[in-house]
């Protein structure tokens, strides 16, 4: 019997620093996780699911229960990629114990390999606490969507000296604290490049340029599921939203015109 390919681990991702680009995507459901698992090194069950799946205005309203349910669904579909589950807003900021309790709950109840949390200097002591206790952590700096209200919007980071210095300092401390990789979101190209050259862990960019060691996007964005809004950093590789709309219209036209169901779709039909 063929041996199943080994699961990509957080240390294996860490070891990819400066090597071949690390390919990462989000997935929130079993069928999509199966597809992502075939082609990606790392699968993120991102709290972007709040907007993508639940129609929330931001990631702020995402709960532990949502992350665990979707983490379990993604784990059922992914056997090879390193699966990372986001810690939702409010589940880790109070202190080390709260962060450990919730990170452990996510890992125990989903079986994922690591968690991701947002924050640099402020969260570095928590990252150290978790990593020293068996929880691999992917950090997330630059634009931090959970802090949208303090940023005053989804603004590009690294535009001025203060912001550049902050993102660079954040990158250094999360690396020193033991994070196995760091997501850099919506940050000026030159500072992303500088960070990637300055720290020993892989940088994974989303709107942070080719300079990063890897790339991540929201899977629904690359599939072109939304026609109303597309972030500048997301490249659609398909137009599934438009195709799905056409399919739903064709079905509804068929039902209204009594073209569906046909004889091949019914059971024990009476013959005339
Ligand atoms: O929640 C998310 O999907 C993310 C990204 C980095 C894609 O954090």
Short mmCIF file of C-alpha atoms and ligand atoms in Angstrom, two decimals:
data_model
loop_
_atom_site.label_atom_id
_atom_site.label_comp_id
_atom_site.label_asym_id
_atom_site.label_seq_id
_atom_site.Cartn_x
_atom_site.Cartn_y
_atom_site.Cartn_z
CA UNK A 1 0.00 0.00 0.00
CA UNK A 2 1.35 3.46 -0.91
CA UNK A 3 2.47 5.45 2.13
CA UNK A 4 0.58 8.73 2.68
CA UNK A 5 2.85 11.74 2.16
CA UNK A 6 4.12 13.19 5.43
CA UNK A 7 2.43 16.25 6.91
CA UNK A 8 4.34 19.54 6.55
CA UNK A 9 5.29 20.64 10.07
CA UNK A 10 5.89 24.13 11.52
CA UNK A 11 9.68 23.40 11.80
CA UNK A 12 9.65 22.34 8.11
CA UNK A 13 8.04 25.69 7.22
CA UNK A 14 10.63 27.46 9.41
CA UNK A 15 13.42 25.64 7.53
CA UNK A 16 12.17 27.03 4.20
CA UNK A 17 13.65 30.48 5.00
CA UNK A 18 15.29 31.88 1.86
CA UNK A 19 14.41 28.75 -0.18
CA UNK A 20 11.62 27.98 -2.63
CA UNK A 21 8.59 30.25 -2.08
CA UNK A 22 6.18 28.93 0.56
CA UNK A 23 2.69 28.58 -0.93
CA UNK A 24 -0.18 29.32 1.46
CA UNK A 25 -3.95 29.76 1.09
CA UNK A 26 -6.93 29.94 3.39
CA UNK A 27 -9.62 27.23 3.53
CA UNK A 28 -12.65 27.01 5.80
CA UNK A 29 -14.46 23.88 4.61
CA UNK A 30 -13.59 20.23 3.93
CA UNK A 31 -13.99 20.26 0.12
CA UNK A 32 -11.91 23.43 -0.32
CA UNK A 33 -9.29 22.14 2.15
CA UNK A 34 -8.96 19.00 -0.01
CA UNK A 35 -8.17 21.15 -3.05
CA UNK A 36 -5.80 23.47 -1.20
CA UNK A 37 -4.02 20.52 0.43
CA UNK A 38 -2.96 19.17 -2.98
CA UNK A 39 -1.07 22.30 -3.96
CA UNK A 40 -0.11 24.31 -0.89
CA UNK A 41 2.49 23.99 1.86
CA UNK A 42 0.39 25.75 4.49
CA UNK A 43 -3.39 25.99 4.87
CA UNK A 44 -4.73 28.77 7.08
CA UNK A 45 -8.16 28.60 8.65
CA UNK A 46 -8.22 32.39 8.79
CA UNK A 47 -10.61 34.49 10.81
CA UNK A 48 -11.36 36.13 7.44
CA UNK A 49 -14.09 33.45 7.51
CA UNK A 50 -16.10 35.98 9.51
CA UNK A 51 -16.45 38.09 6.37
CA UNK A 52 -16.12 35.39 3.70
CA UNK A 53 -18.45 32.76 5.20
CA UNK A 54 -20.63 34.64 7.70
CA UNK A 55 -20.98 38.06 6.03
CA UNK A 56 -19.68 39.95 9.07
CA UNK A 57 -18.37 43.48 8.50
CA UNK A 58 -14.92 42.60 9.96
CA UNK A 59 -13.11 39.81 11.82
CA UNK A 60 -14.01 41.32 15.19
CA UNK A 61 -17.16 39.22 15.69
CA UNK A 62 -15.50 35.85 15.05
CA UNK A 63 -15.76 33.41 17.97
CA UNK A 64 -13.68 30.48 19.24
CA UNK A 65 -16.59 28.19 18.33
CA UNK A 66 -16.51 29.38 14.69
CA UNK A 67 -12.75 28.88 14.45
CA UNK A 68 -12.95 25.40 16.00
CA UNK A 69 -15.85 24.25 13.79
CA UNK A 70 -14.07 25.41 10.62
CA UNK A 71 -10.69 24.16 11.87
CA UNK A 72 -12.23 20.69 12.29
CA UNK A 73 -13.80 20.89 8.81
CA UNK A 74 -10.48 21.93 7.21
CA UNK A 75 -8.57 19.20 9.06
CA UNK A 76 -10.96 16.60 7.62
CA UNK A 77 -9.85 17.67 4.14
CA UNK A 78 -6.13 18.31 4.67
CA UNK A 79 -3.70 15.47 5.21
CA UNK A 80 -0.46 16.97 3.91
CA UNK A 81 -0.38 20.76 4.38
CA UNK A 82 0.59 22.39 7.66
CA UNK A 83 -2.78 23.57 9.04
CA UNK A 84 -2.76 26.79 11.04
CA UNK A 85 -5.89 28.11 12.78
CA UNK A 86 -6.35 31.79 13.62
CA UNK A 87 -6.93 32.80 17.23
CA UNK A 88 -9.96 35.10 17.12
CA UNK A 89 -10.11 38.64 18.52
CA UNK A 90 -10.41 38.61 22.30
CA UNK A 91 -9.15 35.04 22.75
CA UNK A 92 -5.49 35.79 23.57
CA UNK A 93 -4.91 39.47 24.41
CA UNK A 94 -5.71 39.36 28.17
CA UNK A 95 -2.62 37.42 29.17
CA UNK A 96 -0.51 34.31 28.81
CA UNK A 97 -2.95 31.99 30.58
CA UNK A 98 -5.94 33.02 28.48
CA UNK A 99 -3.86 32.66 25.30
CA UNK A 100 -2.54 29.23 26.35
CA UNK A 101 -6.00 27.98 27.35
CA UNK A 102 -7.54 29.00 24.02
CA UNK A 103 -4.58 27.94 21.85
CA UNK A 104 -4.59 24.52 23.53
CA UNK A 105 -8.36 24.25 23.02
CA UNK A 106 -7.95 25.04 19.29
CA UNK A 107 -5.14 22.49 18.92
CA UNK A 108 -6.87 19.75 20.93
CA UNK A 109 -10.31 20.16 19.35
CA UNK A 110 -9.15 20.61 15.74
CA UNK A 111 -5.87 18.66 15.60
CA UNK A 112 -4.21 21.56 13.73
CA UNK A 113 -0.44 21.99 13.74
CA UNK A 114 -0.20 25.64 14.83
CA UNK A 115 -2.10 28.82 15.65
CA UNK A 116 -1.76 32.34 14.26
CA UNK A 117 -2.21 35.50 16.26
CA UNK A 118 -1.95 39.18 15.41
CA UNK A 119 0.55 41.50 17.07
CA UNK A 120 4.22 42.37 17.32
CA UNK A 121 5.89 43.98 20.34
CA UNK A 122 2.76 43.76 22.48
CA UNK A 123 2.19 40.07 21.81
CA UNK A 124 5.83 38.87 21.77
CA UNK A 125 5.82 37.73 25.44
CA UNK A 126 2.66 35.71 24.74
CA UNK A 127 4.25 34.16 21.63
CA UNK A 128 7.24 33.12 23.76
CA UNK A 129 4.94 31.68 26.46
CA UNK A 130 3.02 29.60 23.90
CA UNK A 131 6.00 28.36 21.89
CA UNK A 132 7.85 27.30 25.06
CA UNK A 133 4.77 25.23 25.98
CA UNK A 134 4.32 23.32 22.74
CA UNK A 135 2.16 25.68 20.70
CA UNK A 136 3.78 26.64 17.37
CA UNK A 137 2.85 30.24 16.55
CA UNK A 138 2.65 32.04 13.24
CA UNK A 139 2.72 35.79 13.94
CA UNK A 140 0.86 38.45 11.93
CA UNK A 141 2.20 42.01 11.64
CA UNK A 142 1.82 45.06 9.39
CA UNK A 143 -1.89 45.63 8.85
CA UNK A 144 -3.65 43.67 11.58
CA UNK A 145 -7.33 43.32 10.62
CA UNK A 146 -8.40 42.65 14.22
CA UNK A 147 -7.06 46.14 15.04
CA UNK A 148 -8.99 47.84 12.21
CA UNK A 149 -10.69 50.14 14.70
CA UNK A 150 -7.41 51.41 16.16
CA UNK A 151 -5.81 51.70 12.69
CA UNK A 152 -8.92 53.61 11.50
CA UNK A 153 -9.34 51.40 8.44
CA UNK A 154 -7.50 48.78 6.38
CA UNK A 155 -4.57 51.11 5.73
CA UNK A 156 -1.22 50.35 4.08
CA UNK A 157 1.49 50.12 6.74
CA UNK A 158 5.03 51.46 6.41
CA UNK A 159 4.08 54.76 4.77
CA UNK A 160 5.95 56.95 7.29
CA UNK A 161 9.08 56.55 9.41
CA UNK A 162 7.20 55.73 12.62
CA UNK A 163 5.11 53.02 10.97
CA UNK A 164 8.17 51.55 9.20
CA UNK A 165 10.13 51.41 12.44
CA UNK A 166 7.17 49.76 14.20
CA UNK A 167 6.71 47.01 11.60
CA UNK A 168 10.44 46.28 11.58
CA UNK A 169 10.57 46.16 15.40
CA UNK A 170 7.48 43.91 15.44
CA UNK A 171 9.14 41.51 12.98
CA UNK A 172 12.31 41.26 15.05
CA UNK A 173 10.55 40.63 18.35
CA UNK A 174 8.14 37.97 17.09
CA UNK A 175 11.06 36.17 15.51
CA UNK A 176 13.09 36.41 18.74
CA UNK A 177 10.04 35.18 20.68
CA UNK A 178 10.00 31.91 18.74
CA UNK A 179 7.34 32.35 16.04
CA UNK A 180 8.01 29.82 13.25
CA UNK A 181 6.94 32.29 10.55
CA UNK A 182 5.31 35.70 10.25
CA UNK A 183 2.55 37.02 8.01
CA UNK A 184 3.18 40.58 6.82
CA UNK A 185 -0.02 42.22 5.58
CA UNK A 186 -0.51 45.27 3.33
CA UNK A 187 2.93 46.74 4.00
CA UNK A 188 5.23 48.83 1.78
CA UNK A 189 7.44 46.72 -0.48
CA UNK A 190 10.80 48.07 0.71
CA UNK A 191 10.08 47.48 4.39
CA UNK A 192 8.83 43.94 3.65
CA UNK A 193 12.09 43.36 1.78
CA UNK A 194 14.14 44.76 4.66
CA UNK A 195 12.29 42.59 7.19
CA UNK A 196 12.73 39.46 5.06
CA UNK A 197 16.47 40.09 4.91
CA UNK A 198 16.71 40.92 8.61
CA UNK A 199 14.96 38.05 10.40
CA UNK A 200 15.75 34.30 10.40
CA UNK A 201 12.12 33.09 10.08
CA UNK A 202 10.11 33.02 6.84
CA UNK A 203 7.96 36.03 6.00
CA UNK A 204 4.64 35.24 4.32
CA UNK A 205 3.26 38.22 2.45
CA UNK A 206 -0.30 39.30 1.71
CA UNK A 207 0.01 42.59 -0.12
CA UNK A 208 3.64 42.74 1.00
CA UNK A 209 5.44 42.03 -2.30
CA UNK A 210 7.51 39.34 -3.97
CA UNK A 211 10.33 40.00 -1.48
CA UNK A 212 8.66 37.75 1.11
CA UNK A 213 9.64 34.10 1.59
CA UNK A 214 6.07 32.99 0.81
CA UNK A 215 2.65 34.26 -0.20
CA UNK A 216 -0.83 33.86 1.23
CA UNK A 217 -4.24 34.89 -0.07
CA UNK A 218 -7.86 34.28 0.82
CA UNK A 219 -8.96 31.35 -1.36
CA UNK A 220 -12.29 32.98 -2.29
CA UNK A 221 -10.33 35.95 -3.68
CA UNK A 222 -8.22 33.82 -6.03
CA UNK A 223 -11.35 31.94 -7.14
CA UNK A 224 -13.12 35.21 -7.98
CA UNK A 225 -16.08 34.41 -5.72
CA UNK A 226 -16.89 38.07 -5.03
CA UNK A 227 -17.69 40.51 -7.77
CA UNK A 228 -18.43 43.55 -5.56
CA UNK A 229 -15.02 43.98 -3.83
CA UNK A 230 -11.49 42.86 -4.73
CA UNK A 231 -8.46 43.88 -2.68
CA UNK A 232 -5.61 45.26 -4.84
CA UNK A 233 -3.27 42.50 -3.60
CA UNK A 234 -5.57 39.63 -4.61
CA UNK A 235 -5.27 38.20 -8.12
CA UNK A 236 -8.35 36.28 -9.31
CA UNK A 237 -7.33 33.08 -11.13
CA UNK A 238 -10.96 32.17 -11.91
CA UNK A 239 -14.38 33.85 -11.99
CA UNK A 240 -16.36 31.29 -10.00
CA UNK A 241 -18.72 33.90 -8.54
CA UNK A 242 -19.99 34.87 -12.00
CA UNK A 243 -20.09 31.19 -13.10
CA UNK A 244 -22.09 30.26 -9.96
CA UNK A 245 -24.53 33.10 -10.62
CA UNK A 246 -25.09 31.83 -14.17
CA UNK A 247 -25.62 28.25 -12.93
CA UNK A 248 -28.18 29.37 -10.33
CA UNK A 249 -30.02 31.44 -12.96
CA UNK A 250 -30.07 28.47 -15.38
CA UNK A 251 -31.52 26.22 -12.63
CA UNK A 252 -34.16 28.76 -11.70
CA UNK A 253 -35.11 29.25 -15.38
CA UNK A 254 -35.42 25.45 -15.78
CA UNK A 255 -37.65 25.06 -12.70
CA UNK A 256 -39.92 27.92 -13.79
CA UNK A 257 -40.17 26.49 -17.31
CA UNK A 258 -40.77 22.92 -15.93
CA UNK A 259 -37.59 21.68 -17.67
CA UNK A 260 -36.21 20.35 -14.38
CA UNK A 261 -36.37 17.65 -13.04
CA UNK A 262 -36.11 15.49 -16.15
CA UNK A 263 -36.84 11.75 -16.33
CA UNK A 264 -33.22 10.97 -15.41
CA UNK A 265 -33.61 12.77 -12.06
CA UNK A 266 -36.68 10.97 -10.68
CA UNK A 267 -37.25 7.59 -8.96
CA UNK A 268 -39.79 4.86 -9.76
CA UNK A 269 -41.51 7.12 -12.29
CA UNK A 270 -44.83 5.77 -13.53
CA UNK A 271 -44.62 4.80 -17.21
CA UNK A 272 -47.53 5.92 -19.39
O1 LIG B 1 -7.70 35.66 8.26
C1 LIG B 1 -7.01 35.49 7.24
O2 LIG B 1 -7.46 34.91 6.27
C2 LIG B 1 -5.63 35.99 7.28
C3 LIG B 1 -4.82 36.15 6.07
C4 LIG B 1 -3.37 36.30 6.30
C5 LIG B 1 -5.17 35.68 4.78
O3 LIG B 1 -5.16 36.29 8.33
#
